[in-house]
Amino acid sequence: MTKILLVDDDVELLHLLMEYLIEDGFEVSIANDGERGAAEALTGQYALVVLDVMMPFVNGIEALKRIRAHSRVPVLMLTAKGDDMDRIIGLELGADDYVPKPCTPRELSARIRAILRRTEVVAGADVPSALSVGALTLWPGQRRVAWDGKPVELTSSEFNLLEVLARNAGRPVDKNDLSEQALGRPLARFDRSIDVHMSSIRHKLGTLADGRSCIQTVHRLGYQYIRE
């Protein structure tokens, strides 16, 4: 079974979510504070971590920093409804996605499965096929990225978004399509997650010969990967 770590100081909610996820086929461990949660996430046992932002002492943002300093395990943040700042900070620090609280166990499970579907490694490929566009090379089977031959560390959501753009290089991709294909969910109104992820990807990749980013914003539509 796929092993999930739930980190939240709300014990009642934690056990409600745990019971549902177990019934839905997951193996679940729990932690009641950010310090223990971050340490547990770094053991390498988990396919995904669900991390609440609002916790005493070591909060979710600090716990995420500790996790991302050593691991690329997918992290789904639980954020207060309407708190855009926590969402943006979490995404900038490397969270893969977020779910606003209160959320239903069914919604959380669906979001977890959407992330996991996009992080599965293709097994059995001795020579994984590569996708190359100019200086960019992606190996979807291994979920590896290189720019000009040098490895680039991306979160799972960043990889998914970049892969969609690379496969459509030279053509603009609508934000709604990006969200559906890369994040596995419709783009909600006022949702800035795509923009935050794109900013991070641009920062991590190199530039074209003329100094421009390889990812261009298409006004009122979405983004486009430029063919060199």
PDB file of C-alpha atoms in Angstrom:
ATOM      1  CA  MET A   1       0.000   0.000   0.000  1.00  0.00           C
ATOM      2  CA  THR A   2       1.008   3.610  -0.548  1.00  0.00           C
ATOM      3  CA  LYS A   3       2.234   5.166   2.703  1.00  0.00           C
ATOM      4  CA  ILE A   4       1.073   8.688   3.619  1.00  0.00           C
ATOM      5  CA  LEU A   5       2.163  10.913   6.519  1.00  0.00           C
ATOM      6  CA  LEU A   6      -0.423  13.258   8.073  1.00  0.00           C
ATOM      7  CA  VAL A   7       0.942  16.144  10.179  1.00  0.00           C
ATOM      8  CA  ASP A   8      -1.602  18.237  12.113  1.00  0.00           C
ATOM      9  CA  ASP A   9      -2.111  19.300  15.731  1.00  0.00           C
ATOM     10  CA  ASP A  10      -5.914  18.928  15.400  1.00  0.00           C
ATOM     11  CA  VAL A  11      -6.179  15.405  16.813  1.00  0.00           C
ATOM     12  CA  GLU A  12      -9.869  14.964  15.994  1.00  0.00           C
ATOM     13  CA  LEU A  13      -9.397  15.990  12.354  1.00  0.00           C
ATOM     14  CA  LEU A  14      -6.219  13.941  12.095  1.00  0.00           C
ATOM     15  CA  HIS A  15      -7.954  10.731  13.105  1.00  0.00           C
ATOM     16  CA  LEU A  16     -10.950  11.467  10.875  1.00  0.00           C
ATOM     17  CA  LEU A  17      -8.673  11.882   7.854  1.00  0.00           C
ATOM     18  CA  MET A  18      -6.578   8.869   8.834  1.00  0.00           C
ATOM     19  CA  GLU A  19      -9.601   6.567   9.103  1.00  0.00           C
ATOM     20  CA  TYR A  20     -10.920   7.658   5.708  1.00  0.00           C
ATOM     21  CA  LEU A  21      -7.555   7.307   3.961  1.00  0.00           C
ATOM     22  CA  ILE A  22      -7.024   3.830   5.429  1.00  0.00           C
ATOM     23  CA  GLU A  23     -10.463   2.786   4.172  1.00  0.00           C
ATOM     24  CA  ASP A  24      -9.486   4.258   0.805  1.00  0.00           C
ATOM     25  CA  GLY A  25      -6.486   1.946   0.556  1.00  0.00           C
ATOM     26  CA  PHE A  26      -3.616   3.992   1.996  1.00  0.00           C
ATOM     27  CA  GLU A  27      -1.225   3.131   4.796  1.00  0.00           C
ATOM     28  CA  VAL A  28      -1.179   6.138   7.123  1.00  0.00           C
ATOM     29  CA  SER A  29       1.102   7.432   9.877  1.00  0.00           C
ATOM     30  CA  ILE A  30       0.444  10.575  11.900  1.00  0.00           C
ATOM     31  CA  ALA A  31       2.402  13.273  13.710  1.00  0.00           C
ATOM     32  CA  ASN A  32       0.937  15.958  15.962  1.00  0.00           C
ATOM     33  CA  ASP A  33       3.561  18.682  15.557  1.00  0.00           C
ATOM     34  CA  GLY A  34       5.804  20.161  12.896  1.00  0.00           C
ATOM     35  CA  GLU A  35       9.107  19.109  14.420  1.00  0.00           C
ATOM     36  CA  ARG A  36       8.178  15.448  14.664  1.00  0.00           C
ATOM     37  CA  GLY A  37       6.429  15.621  11.286  1.00  0.00           C
ATOM     38  CA  ALA A  38       9.481  17.014   9.486  1.00  0.00           C
ATOM     39  CA  ALA A  39      11.763  14.399  11.061  1.00  0.00           C
ATOM     40  CA  GLU A  40       9.367  11.602  10.122  1.00  0.00           C
ATOM     41  CA  ALA A  41       8.979  12.902   6.558  1.00  0.00           C
ATOM     42  CA  LEU A  42      12.749  12.666   6.101  1.00  0.00           C
ATOM     43  CA  THR A  43      12.899   8.951   6.935  1.00  0.00           C
ATOM     44  CA  GLY A  44      12.167   8.129   3.292  1.00  0.00           C
ATOM     45  CA  GLN A  45       9.210   5.880   4.104  1.00  0.00           C
ATOM     46  CA  TYR A  46       6.464   8.034   2.611  1.00  0.00           C
ATOM     47  CA  ALA A  47       5.076   8.582  -0.869  1.00  0.00           C
ATOM     48  CA  LEU A  48       3.472  11.884   0.186  1.00  0.00           C
ATOM     49  CA  VAL A  49       3.206  14.187   3.212  1.00  0.00           C
ATOM     50  CA  VAL A  50       0.082  16.132   4.186  1.00  0.00           C
ATOM     51  CA  LEU A  51       1.220  19.104   6.259  1.00  0.00           C
ATOM     52  CA  ASP A  52      -0.971  21.578   8.132  1.00  0.00           C
ATOM     53  CA  VAL A  53       0.261  25.181   8.160  1.00  0.00           C
ATOM     54  CA  MET A  54      -1.180  26.296  11.506  1.00  0.00           C
ATOM     55  CA  MET A  55       0.638  24.408  14.241  1.00  0.00           C
ATOM     56  CA  PRO A  56       2.262  25.694  17.458  1.00  0.00           C
ATOM     57  CA  PHE A  57       6.041  25.873  17.953  1.00  0.00           C
ATOM     58  CA  VAL A  58       7.275  24.487  14.606  1.00  0.00           C
ATOM     59  CA  ASN A  59       4.550  25.441  12.135  1.00  0.00           C
ATOM     60  CA  GLY A  60       3.923  23.928   8.715  1.00  0.00           C
ATOM     61  CA  ILE A  61       5.987  26.512   6.863  1.00  0.00           C
ATOM     62  CA  GLU A  62       9.069  25.850   8.999  1.00  0.00           C
ATOM     63  CA  ALA A  63       8.488  22.095   8.758  1.00  0.00           C
ATOM     64  CA  LEU A  64       8.306  22.404   4.957  1.00  0.00           C
ATOM     65  CA  LYS A  65      11.627  24.284   4.919  1.00  0.00           C
ATOM     66  CA  ARG A  66      13.252  21.434   6.859  1.00  0.00           C
ATOM     67  CA  ILE A  67      11.794  18.813   4.526  1.00  0.00           C
ATOM     68  CA  ARG A  68      12.769  20.629   1.324  1.00  0.00           C
ATOM     69  CA  ALA A  69      16.335  21.126   2.554  1.00  0.00           C
ATOM     70  CA  HIS A  70      16.842  17.361   2.228  1.00  0.00           C
ATOM     71  CA  SER A  71      13.976  15.765   0.295  1.00  0.00           C
ATOM     72  CA  ARG A  72      11.731  16.128  -2.749  1.00  0.00           C
ATOM     73  CA  VAL A  73       8.924  13.989  -1.302  1.00  0.00           C
ATOM     74  CA  PRO A  74       5.590  15.442  -2.498  1.00  0.00           C
ATOM     75  CA  VAL A  75       4.033  17.740   0.113  1.00  0.00           C
ATOM     76  CA  LEU A  76       0.364  18.757   0.180  1.00  0.00           C
ATOM     77  CA  MET A  77      -0.320  21.731   2.467  1.00  0.00           C
ATOM     78  CA  LEU A  78      -3.496  22.230   4.497  1.00  0.00           C
ATOM     79  CA  THR A  79      -4.128  25.977   4.634  1.00  0.00           C
ATOM     80  CA  ALA A  80      -6.721  28.222   6.251  1.00  0.00           C
ATOM     81  CA  LYS A  81      -9.544  29.081   3.886  1.00  0.00           C
ATOM     82  CA  GLY A  82      -8.853  32.411   2.189  1.00  0.00           C
ATOM     83  CA  ASP A  83      -5.297  32.714   3.524  1.00  0.00           C
ATOM     84  CA  ASP A  84      -3.503  33.398   0.241  1.00  0.00           C
ATOM     85  CA  MET A  85      -0.223  34.372   1.910  1.00  0.00           C
ATOM     86  CA  ASP A  86       0.330  30.961   3.509  1.00  0.00           C
ATOM     87  CA  ARG A  87      -0.512  29.272   0.215  1.00  0.00           C
ATOM     88  CA  ILE A  88       1.921  31.397  -1.770  1.00  0.00           C
ATOM     89  CA  ILE A  89       4.719  31.018   0.781  1.00  0.00           C
ATOM     90  CA  GLY A  90       4.173  27.255   0.880  1.00  0.00           C
ATOM     91  CA  LEU A  91       4.309  26.969  -2.905  1.00  0.00           C
ATOM     92  CA  GLU A  92       7.399  29.179  -3.083  1.00  0.00           C
ATOM     93  CA  LEU A  93       9.133  26.923  -0.559  1.00  0.00           C
ATOM     94  CA  GLY A  94       8.382  23.840  -2.635  1.00  0.00           C
ATOM     95  CA  ALA A  95       4.936  22.538  -1.647  1.00  0.00           C
ATOM     96  CA  ASP A  96       3.338  20.619  -4.494  1.00  0.00           C
ATOM     97  CA  ASP A  97      -0.205  21.795  -3.868  1.00  0.00           C
ATOM     98  CA  TYR A  98      -2.581  22.900  -1.144  1.00  0.00           C
ATOM     99  CA  VAL A  99      -6.084  22.146   0.122  1.00  0.00           C
ATOM    100  CA  PRO A 100      -7.966  24.851   2.041  1.00  0.00           C
ATOM    101  CA  LYS A 101      -9.466  23.865   5.399  1.00  0.00           C
ATOM    102  CA  PRO A 102     -12.076  22.812   6.222  1.00  0.00           C
ATOM    103  CA  CYS A 103     -11.806  20.058   3.652  1.00  0.00           C
ATOM    104  CA  THR A 104     -13.607  16.764   3.293  1.00  0.00           C
ATOM    105  CA  PRO A 105     -11.642  13.511   3.551  1.00  0.00           C
ATOM    106  CA  ARG A 106     -12.883  12.635   0.071  1.00  0.00           C
ATOM    107  CA  GLU A 107     -11.436  15.844  -1.405  1.00  0.00           C
ATOM    108  CA  LEU A 108      -8.113  15.272   0.335  1.00  0.00           C
ATOM    109  CA  SER A 109      -7.916  11.687  -0.905  1.00  0.00           C
ATOM    110  CA  ALA A 110      -8.680  12.781  -4.473  1.00  0.00           C
ATOM    111  CA  ARG A 111      -5.968  15.450  -4.340  1.00  0.00           C
ATOM    112  CA  ILE A 112      -3.444  12.959  -2.928  1.00  0.00           C
ATOM    113  CA  ARG A 113      -4.187  10.504  -5.729  1.00  0.00           C
ATOM    114  CA  ALA A 114      -3.864  13.246  -8.345  1.00  0.00           C
ATOM    115  CA  ILE A 115      -0.368  14.107  -7.105  1.00  0.00           C
ATOM    116  CA  LEU A 116       0.700  10.470  -6.822  1.00  0.00           C
ATOM    117  CA  ARG A 117      -0.502   9.626 -10.336  1.00  0.00           C
ATOM    118  CA  ARG A 118       1.856  12.259 -11.658  1.00  0.00           C
ATOM    119  CA  THR A 119       4.848  11.173  -9.587  1.00  0.00           C
ATOM    120  CA  GLU A 120       4.833   7.474 -10.438  1.00  0.00           C
ATOM    121  CA  VAL A 121       8.127   6.323 -11.917  1.00  0.00           C
ATOM    122  CA  VAL A 122       7.840   4.202 -15.023  1.00  0.00           C
ATOM    123  CA  ALA A 123       9.402   0.854 -14.162  1.00  0.00           C
ATOM    124  CA  GLY A 124      11.357  -1.485 -16.358  1.00  0.00           C
ATOM    125  CA  ALA A 125      12.882   1.034 -18.732  1.00  0.00           C
ATOM    126  CA  ASP A 126      16.621   0.426 -19.003  1.00  0.00           C
ATOM    127  CA  VAL A 127      17.062   3.335 -21.416  1.00  0.00           C
ATOM    128  CA  PRO A 128      14.352   5.890 -20.567  1.00  0.00           C
ATOM    129  CA  SER A 129      13.243   8.059 -23.477  1.00  0.00           C
ATOM    130  CA  ALA A 130      14.145  11.712 -23.186  1.00  0.00           C
ATOM    131  CA  LEU A 131      12.214  14.812 -24.189  1.00  0.00           C
ATOM    132  CA  SER A 132      14.542  17.557 -25.426  1.00  0.00           C
ATOM    133  CA  VAL A 133      13.761  21.148 -26.365  1.00  0.00           C
ATOM    134  CA  GLY A 134      16.859  23.275 -26.888  1.00  0.00           C
ATOM    135  CA  ALA A 135      18.967  23.256 -23.717  1.00  0.00           C
ATOM    136  CA  LEU A 136      16.215  21.497 -21.768  1.00  0.00           C
ATOM    137  CA  THR A 137      16.087  17.700 -21.414  1.00  0.00           C
ATOM    138  CA  LEU A 138      13.482  15.794 -19.411  1.00  0.00           C
ATOM    139  CA  TRP A 139      13.374  12.079 -18.629  1.00  0.00           C
ATOM    140  CA  PRO A 140       9.687  11.539 -17.724  1.00  0.00           C
ATOM    141  CA  GLY A 141      10.231   7.943 -16.651  1.00  0.00           C
ATOM    142  CA  GLN A 142      12.845   8.966 -14.099  1.00  0.00           C
ATOM    143  CA  ARG A 143      11.360  12.421 -13.486  1.00  0.00           C
ATOM    144  CA  ARG A 144      14.768  14.008 -14.060  1.00  0.00           C
ATOM    145  CA  VAL A 145      15.526  17.368 -15.649  1.00  0.00           C
ATOM    146  CA  ALA A 146      18.709  18.880 -17.043  1.00  0.00           C
ATOM    147  CA  TRP A 147      19.457  22.313 -18.447  1.00  0.00           C
ATOM    148  CA  ASP A 148      22.489  22.503 -20.712  1.00  0.00           C
ATOM    149  CA  GLY A 149      23.581  19.141 -19.323  1.00  0.00           C
ATOM    150  CA  LYS A 150      23.346  20.174 -15.664  1.00  0.00           C
ATOM    151  CA  PRO A 151      20.734  18.601 -13.346  1.00  0.00           C
ATOM    152  CA  VAL A 152      17.841  20.771 -12.153  1.00  0.00           C
ATOM    153  CA  GLU A 153      16.009  19.971  -8.911  1.00  0.00           C
ATOM    154  CA  LEU A 154      12.240  20.413  -9.291  1.00  0.00           C
ATOM    155  CA  THR A 155       9.283  19.507  -7.103  1.00  0.00           C
ATOM    156  CA  SER A 156       6.816  16.998  -8.525  1.00  0.00           C
ATOM    157  CA  SER A 157       4.340  19.724  -9.516  1.00  0.00           C
ATOM    158  CA  GLU A 158       7.063  21.834 -11.111  1.00  0.00           C
ATOM    159  CA  PHE A 159       8.184  18.821 -13.134  1.00  0.00           C
ATOM    160  CA  ASN A 160       4.619  18.142 -14.280  1.00  0.00           C
ATOM    161  CA  LEU A 161       4.084  21.736 -15.395  1.00  0.00           C
ATOM    162  CA  LEU A 162       7.399  21.907 -17.232  1.00  0.00           C
ATOM    163  CA  GLU A 163       6.714  18.603 -18.982  1.00  0.00           C
ATOM    164  CA  VAL A 164       3.339  19.861 -20.255  1.00  0.00           C
ATOM    165  CA  LEU A 165       4.953  23.054 -21.569  1.00  0.00           C
ATOM    166  CA  ALA A 166       7.865  21.176 -23.165  1.00  0.00           C
ATOM    167  CA  ARG A 167       5.523  18.779 -24.953  1.00  0.00           C
ATOM    168  CA  ASN A 168       3.699  21.814 -26.329  1.00  0.00           C
ATOM    169  CA  ALA A 169       6.833  23.862 -27.062  1.00  0.00           C
ATOM    170  CA  GLY A 170       6.124  26.730 -29.434  1.00  0.00           C
ATOM    171  CA  ARG A 171       2.424  26.777 -28.546  1.00  0.00           C
ATOM    172  CA  PRO A 172       0.705  28.628 -25.690  1.00  0.00           C
ATOM    173  CA  VAL A 173      -0.969  26.462 -23.045  1.00  0.00           C
ATOM    174  CA  ASP A 174      -4.029  27.724 -21.202  1.00  0.00           C
ATOM    175  CA  LYS A 175      -3.756  27.928 -17.400  1.00  0.00           C
ATOM    176  CA  ASN A 176      -6.821  25.749 -17.004  1.00  0.00           C
ATOM    177  CA  ASP A 177      -5.242  23.054 -19.160  1.00  0.00           C
ATOM    178  CA  LEU A 178      -1.997  23.335 -17.217  1.00  0.00           C
ATOM    179  CA  SER A 179      -3.830  22.877 -13.936  1.00  0.00           C
ATOM    180  CA  GLU A 180      -5.840  19.897 -15.199  1.00  0.00           C
ATOM    181  CA  GLN A 181      -2.895  18.129 -16.821  1.00  0.00           C
ATOM    182  CA  ALA A 182      -0.137  18.922 -14.320  1.00  0.00           C
ATOM    183  CA  LEU A 183      -1.927  19.317 -10.977  1.00  0.00           C
ATOM    184  CA  GLY A 184      -4.907  17.064 -11.617  1.00  0.00           C
ATOM    185  CA  ARG A 185      -7.552  19.614 -10.680  1.00  0.00           C
ATOM    186  CA  PRO A 186      -9.520  22.465 -12.254  1.00  0.00           C
ATOM    187  CA  LEU A 187      -8.075  25.937 -11.781  1.00  0.00           C
ATOM    188  CA  ALA A 188     -10.093  27.769  -9.133  1.00  0.00           C
ATOM    189  CA  ARG A 189     -10.909  31.443  -9.434  1.00  0.00           C
ATOM    190  CA  PHE A 190      -8.098  33.659  -8.071  1.00  0.00           C
ATOM    191  CA  ASP A 191      -5.824  30.593  -7.749  1.00  0.00           C
ATOM    192  CA  ARG A 192      -2.213  31.779  -8.150  1.00  0.00           C
ATOM    193  CA  SER A 193      -0.529  28.409  -7.712  1.00  0.00           C
ATOM    194  CA  ILE A 194       0.366  28.057 -11.402  1.00  0.00           C
ATOM    195  CA  ASP A 195       2.002  31.506 -11.413  1.00  0.00           C
ATOM    196  CA  VAL A 196       4.023  30.743  -8.271  1.00  0.00           C
ATOM    197  CA  HIS A 197       5.220  27.413  -9.665  1.00  0.00           C
ATOM    198  CA  MET A 198       6.200  29.059 -12.955  1.00  0.00           C
ATOM    199  CA  SER A 199       8.201  31.719 -11.144  1.00  0.00           C
ATOM    200  CA  SER A 200      10.119  28.985  -9.326  1.00  0.00           C
ATOM    201  CA  ILE A 201      10.755  27.003 -12.532  1.00  0.00           C
ATOM    202  CA  ARG A 202      12.070  30.113 -14.314  1.00  0.00           C
ATOM    203  CA  HIS A 203      14.425  30.776 -11.424  1.00  0.00           C
ATOM    204  CA  LYS A 204      15.790  27.232 -11.524  1.00  0.00           C
ATOM    205  CA  LEU A 205      16.244  27.007 -15.295  1.00  0.00           C
ATOM    206  CA  GLY A 206      18.770  28.908 -17.346  1.00  0.00           C
ATOM    207  CA  THR A 207      18.017  31.632 -19.871  1.00  0.00           C
ATOM    208  CA  LEU A 208      18.106  31.686 -23.652  1.00  0.00           C
ATOM    209  CA  ALA A 209      21.040  33.176 -25.555  1.00  0.00           C
ATOM    210  CA  ASP A 210      19.344  36.588 -25.618  1.00  0.00           C
ATOM    211  CA  GLY A 211      18.788  36.553 -21.854  1.00  0.00           C
ATOM    212  CA  ARG A 212      15.061  35.840 -21.965  1.00  0.00           C
ATOM    213  CA  SER A 213      13.385  33.117 -19.943  1.00  0.00           C
ATOM    214  CA  CYS A 214      12.443  30.052 -21.950  1.00  0.00           C
ATOM    215  CA  ILE A 215       8.979  30.253 -20.392  1.00  0.00           C
ATOM    216  CA  GLN A 216       6.963  33.236 -21.553  1.00  0.00           C
ATOM    217  CA  THR A 217       3.671  34.548 -20.173  1.00  0.00           C
ATOM    218  CA  VAL A 218       0.890  34.721 -22.753  1.00  0.00           C
ATOM    219  CA  HIS A 219      -1.370  37.599 -21.705  1.00  0.00           C
ATOM    220  CA  ARG A 220      -4.817  36.491 -20.487  1.00  0.00           C
ATOM    221  CA  LEU A 221      -4.148  32.909 -21.501  1.00  0.00           C
ATOM    222  CA  GLY A 222      -1.293  31.054 -19.883  1.00  0.00           C
ATOM    223  CA  TYR A 223       2.305  30.154 -20.642  1.00  0.00           C
ATOM    224  CA  GLN A 224       4.457  29.053 -23.565  1.00  0.00           C
ATOM    225  CA  TYR A 225       7.797  27.293 -23.758  1.00  0.00           C
ATOM    226  CA  ILE A 226       9.871  28.993 -26.464  1.00  0.00           C
ATOM    227  CA  ARG A 227      11.570  26.856 -29.077  1.00  0.00           C
ATOM    228  CA  GLU A 228      15.129  28.028 -29.649  1.00  0.00           C
TER     229      GLU A 228
END
